[in-house]
Amino acid sequence: SVIEASDGLGGTVLIRIQNMSCTINLGVRLDLRQIALRCRNTEFNPRRFAAVIMRIREPRATALIFASGKMCVTGTKSTHNAVLASKKFALIIEKVGFNPAQELDFKVQNIVGTADVGFPIRLEGLVYAHSTFASYEPELFPGLIYRLVQPRVVILIFVSGKVVLTGAKTEKDMSDAFTRIYPVLVEFRKQNVTTIPGISSPVLANVAPQASANSAAIAGGSTNESSQREMEEV
């Protein structure tokens, strides 16, 4: 799923949703062993994890089903698919012999999206100017972590211009967060960036003649020394 977000400067940028996590309360206690024995595409190892892991193909989703009747669904890429997957999991559990509540307590807990602003970013300058909200430790993690207060979204910003947004509970929150952060990224856009190969920069252009001049001076010095030695021998 793709969200078209305003960049705050009159244009739009596409945000691609990569994952959506949601929780559901079925309202009934479950026998996990019965579910694992009677359903396909399930895993259950109570010594390692106290939940049944169930997967479906359409829509592609994974559910963690707990004995309390609560369920966590991940792997979907839109709210529509998340609701559809939750209903399918509830139907499967109903066929095993349990009676889920008619109204599922469905809540989206987290949405993860990615975007590309199309230009490199000066992370050092950004963290210096926005130290209240941003943290950047390149020795530990290559991205800058920017925590927005409103909407409550965490943004990972990389020097290449790639952006990861996480923590949003609605698609509107994700769109609003990108609209607020984009002008900041434009402010700290890198200038005079040289891409390799094929594009020459002023720095490289100045280095080349200087290097040739140095080599010429060295060559001239060596010829002068050799001529002086010939004169002395004569």
Coordinates of C-alpha atoms in Angstrom, one line a residue:
S1 CA 0.0 0.0 0.0
V2 CA 1.2 3.5 -0.9
I3 CA 0.3 6.8 0.8
E4 CA 0.6 10.1 -1.0
A5 CA 1.9 12.6 1.5
S6 CA 2.3 16.4 1.1
D7 CA 5.9 17.6 1.5
G8 CA 4.9 20.9 3.0
L9 CA 6.4 22.8 0.1
G10 CA 3.7 22.3 -2.5
G11 CA 4.6 18.9 -3.8
T12 CA 3.9 15.3 -2.8
V13 CA 6.0 12.3 -1.9
L14 CA 5.0 8.6 -1.9
I15 CA 5.3 6.6 1.4
R16 CA 5.2 2.9 1.0
I17 CA 3.8 0.9 3.9
Q18 CA 6.0 -2.1 4.7
N19 CA 4.3 -3.6 7.8
M20 CA 1.3 -3.1 10.0
S21 CA 0.8 -4.6 13.5
C22 CA -2.6 -4.8 15.2
T23 CA -4.2 -6.5 18.2
I24 CA -7.6 -8.3 18.5
N25 CA -9.4 -9.5 21.5
L26 CA -11.6 -12.5 20.7
G27 CA -13.3 -12.4 24.1
V28 CA -13.0 -16.1 24.9
R29 CA -10.3 -18.3 26.4
L30 CA -8.6 -20.7 23.9
D31 CA -7.0 -24.2 24.1
L32 CA -3.8 -23.6 22.2
R33 CA -3.0 -27.3 21.9
Q34 CA -6.3 -28.0 20.1
I35 CA -5.7 -25.1 17.7
A36 CA -2.2 -26.3 16.9
L37 CA -3.4 -29.9 16.3
R38 CA -6.4 -29.1 14.2
C39 CA -5.2 -26.2 12.1
R40 CA -2.7 -26.1 9.3
N41 CA 0.3 -23.7 9.0
T42 CA 0.7 -23.4 12.7
E43 CA 3.6 -23.6 15.2
F44 CA 3.3 -24.2 18.9
N45 CA 6.2 -24.8 21.3
P46 CA 5.0 -23.8 24.8
R47 CA 8.6 -24.2 26.2
R48 CA 9.8 -21.4 23.9
F49 CA 6.8 -19.2 23.4
A50 CA 3.4 -19.3 25.0
A51 CA 1.4 -18.6 21.8
V52 CA 0.4 -20.4 18.6
I53 CA 1.9 -18.9 15.5
M54 CA -0.5 -19.2 12.6
R55 CA 0.0 -18.0 9.0
I56 CA -2.3 -17.4 6.1
R57 CA -1.5 -16.6 2.4
E58 CA -4.2 -14.3 1.3
P59 CA -3.8 -11.7 2.6
R60 CA -0.3 -12.6 3.6
A61 CA -0.3 -12.3 7.4
T62 CA 1.0 -14.0 10.6
A63 CA -0.9 -14.2 13.9
L64 CA 0.3 -14.8 17.5
I65 CA -2.7 -16.4 19.3
F66 CA -2.6 -16.4 23.1
A67 CA -4.6 -18.6 25.5
S68 CA -6.3 -15.5 26.9
G69 CA -8.1 -14.9 23.6
K70 CA -5.9 -12.0 22.5
M71 CA -4.2 -12.1 19.1
C72 CA -1.5 -10.0 17.4
V73 CA -1.6 -9.9 13.6
T74 CA 1.5 -8.6 11.7
G75 CA 2.7 -8.7 8.1
T76 CA -0.1 -6.8 6.4
K77 CA 0.5 -3.6 4.4
S78 CA -2.9 -1.8 4.7
T79 CA -5.7 -1.4 7.2
H80 CA -8.1 -3.1 5.0
N81 CA -5.9 -6.2 4.7
A82 CA -5.3 -6.2 8.5
V83 CA -9.0 -6.2 9.2
L84 CA -9.6 -9.0 6.6
A85 CA -6.8 -11.1 8.0
S86 CA -8.1 -10.7 11.6
K87 CA -11.6 -11.9 10.5
K88 CA -10.0 -14.9 8.7
F89 CA -8.1 -15.9 11.8
A90 CA -11.2 -15.5 14.0
L91 CA -13.2 -17.7 11.5
I92 CA -10.5 -20.4 11.6
I93 CA -10.6 -20.4 15.4
E94 CA -14.4 -20.6 15.3
K95 CA -14.3 -23.7 13.1
V96 CA -12.1 -25.4 15.7
G97 CA -14.9 -25.1 18.2
F98 CA -14.5 -21.8 20.0
N99 CA -17.0 -18.9 19.9
P100 CA -15.3 -15.5 19.4
A101 CA -17.2 -12.3 20.2
Q102 CA -19.2 -10.9 17.3
E103 CA -17.4 -7.5 17.7
L104 CA -13.7 -7.9 17.5
D105 CA -11.7 -5.4 19.6
F106 CA -9.5 -4.4 16.6
K107 CA -6.7 -1.8 17.2
V108 CA -3.8 -0.8 15.0
Q109 CA -0.7 -0.6 17.2
N110 CA 2.1 0.3 14.7
I111 CA 2.6 1.2 11.1
V112 CA 6.0 1.1 9.4
G113 CA 6.6 3.0 6.2
T114 CA 9.5 4.0 4.0
A115 CA 10.2 6.9 1.7
D116 CA 13.0 8.4 -0.5
V117 CA 13.4 12.1 -0.6
G118 CA 15.8 11.9 -3.6
F119 CA 18.8 13.8 -2.2
P120 CA 21.6 13.2 0.4
I121 CA 21.3 14.8 3.9
R122 CA 23.8 16.3 6.3
L123 CA 23.0 14.3 9.4
E124 CA 25.7 16.1 11.5
G125 CA 24.2 19.5 10.9
L126 CA 20.6 18.2 11.5
V127 CA 21.4 16.7 14.9
Y128 CA 23.3 19.8 16.0
A129 CA 20.3 22.1 15.1
H130 CA 17.6 19.7 16.4
S131 CA 19.4 18.1 19.4
T132 CA 16.1 18.2 21.5
F133 CA 14.4 15.7 19.2
A134 CA 17.3 14.0 17.3
S135 CA 20.0 11.6 18.2
Y136 CA 22.8 10.4 15.9
E137 CA 25.5 7.9 16.9
P138 CA 27.2 6.7 13.7
E139 CA 29.5 4.3 15.6
L140 CA 26.4 2.4 16.8
F141 CA 23.8 3.0 14.0
P142 CA 24.2 4.7 10.6
G143 CA 20.8 6.5 10.8
L144 CA 19.7 9.6 12.7
I145 CA 16.8 9.0 15.0
Y146 CA 14.2 11.8 15.1
R147 CA 11.3 11.6 17.6
L148 CA 8.3 13.8 16.7
V149 CA 6.1 14.8 19.6
Q150 CA 2.9 15.5 17.5
P151 CA 2.1 13.2 15.8
R152 CA 4.0 10.7 18.0
V153 CA 6.2 9.1 15.3
V154 CA 9.8 8.0 15.2
I155 CA 11.7 8.7 12.0
L156 CA 15.0 7.1 10.9
I157 CA 16.9 9.3 8.5
F158 CA 19.8 8.0 6.5
V159 CA 22.5 10.1 4.7
S160 CA 21.4 8.7 1.3
G161 CA 17.9 10.3 1.6
K162 CA 16.1 7.2 2.6
V163 CA 13.6 7.6 5.5
V164 CA 11.8 5.0 7.7
L165 CA 8.8 6.1 9.7
T166 CA 7.5 3.9 12.6
G167 CA 5.2 4.3 15.6
A168 CA 2.3 5.7 13.7
K169 CA -1.2 4.3 14.5
T170 CA -3.0 5.7 11.5
E171 CA -2.0 6.4 7.9
K172 CA -2.9 10.1 8.5
D173 CA -0.3 10.3 11.4
M174 CA 2.3 8.9 9.0
S175 CA 1.4 11.4 6.3
D176 CA 1.4 14.3 8.8
A177 CA 4.8 13.2 10.2
F178 CA 6.4 13.2 6.8
T179 CA 4.9 16.6 6.0
R180 CA 6.5 18.1 9.1
I181 CA 10.0 16.5 8.6
Y182 CA 10.4 17.1 4.9
P183 CA 11.2 20.9 5.1
V184 CA 13.8 20.1 7.7
L185 CA 15.4 17.6 5.4
V186 CA 15.4 20.1 2.6
E187 CA 17.2 22.6 4.9
F188 CA 20.0 20.2 5.5
R189 CA 20.3 18.9 2.0
K190 CA 23.9 18.3 0.9
Q191 CA 25.3 20.6 -1.8
N192 CA 27.9 19.9 -4.5
V193 CA 27.7 16.2 -4.2
T194 CA 29.9 14.2 -6.7
T195 CA 28.7 10.9 -7.9
I196 CA 31.2 8.3 -8.9
P197 CA 31.9 7.6 -11.7
G198 CA 31.4 10.0 -14.6
I199 CA 30.9 13.4 -12.8
S200 CA 33.8 15.6 -12.0
S201 CA 33.8 18.1 -9.1
P202 CA 35.6 21.4 -8.8
V203 CA 37.9 19.8 -6.2
L204 CA 38.9 17.0 -8.5
A205 CA 39.3 19.5 -11.3
N206 CA 41.7 21.6 -9.3
V207 CA 43.7 18.6 -8.0
A208 CA 44.4 17.3 -11.5
P209 CA 46.4 20.3 -12.9
Q210 CA 48.2 20.7 -9.6
A211 CA 49.3 17.0 -9.7
S212 CA 50.4 17.4 -13.4
A213 CA 52.4 20.6 -12.4
N214 CA 54.1 18.8 -9.5
S215 CA 55.0 15.9 -11.8
A216 CA 56.4 18.3 -14.4
A217 CA 58.5 20.1 -11.7
I218 CA 59.8 16.8 -10.5
A219 CA 60.7 15.7 -14.1
G220 CA 62.3 19.1 -14.8
G221 CA 64.4 18.8 -11.6
S222 CA 65.6 15.3 -12.6
T223 CA 66.6 16.5 -16.1
N224 CA 68.5 19.5 -14.6
E225 CA 70.4 17.2 -12.2
S226 CA 71.4 14.8 -15.1
S227 CA 72.6 17.7 -17.2
Q228 CA 74.8 19.0 -14.4
R229 CA 76.4 15.6 -13.9
E230 CA 77.2 15.4 -17.7
M231 CA 78.8 18.8 -17.5
E232 CA 81.0 17.8 -14.5
E233 CA 82.1 14.6 -16.3
V234 CA 83.2 16.6 -19.4

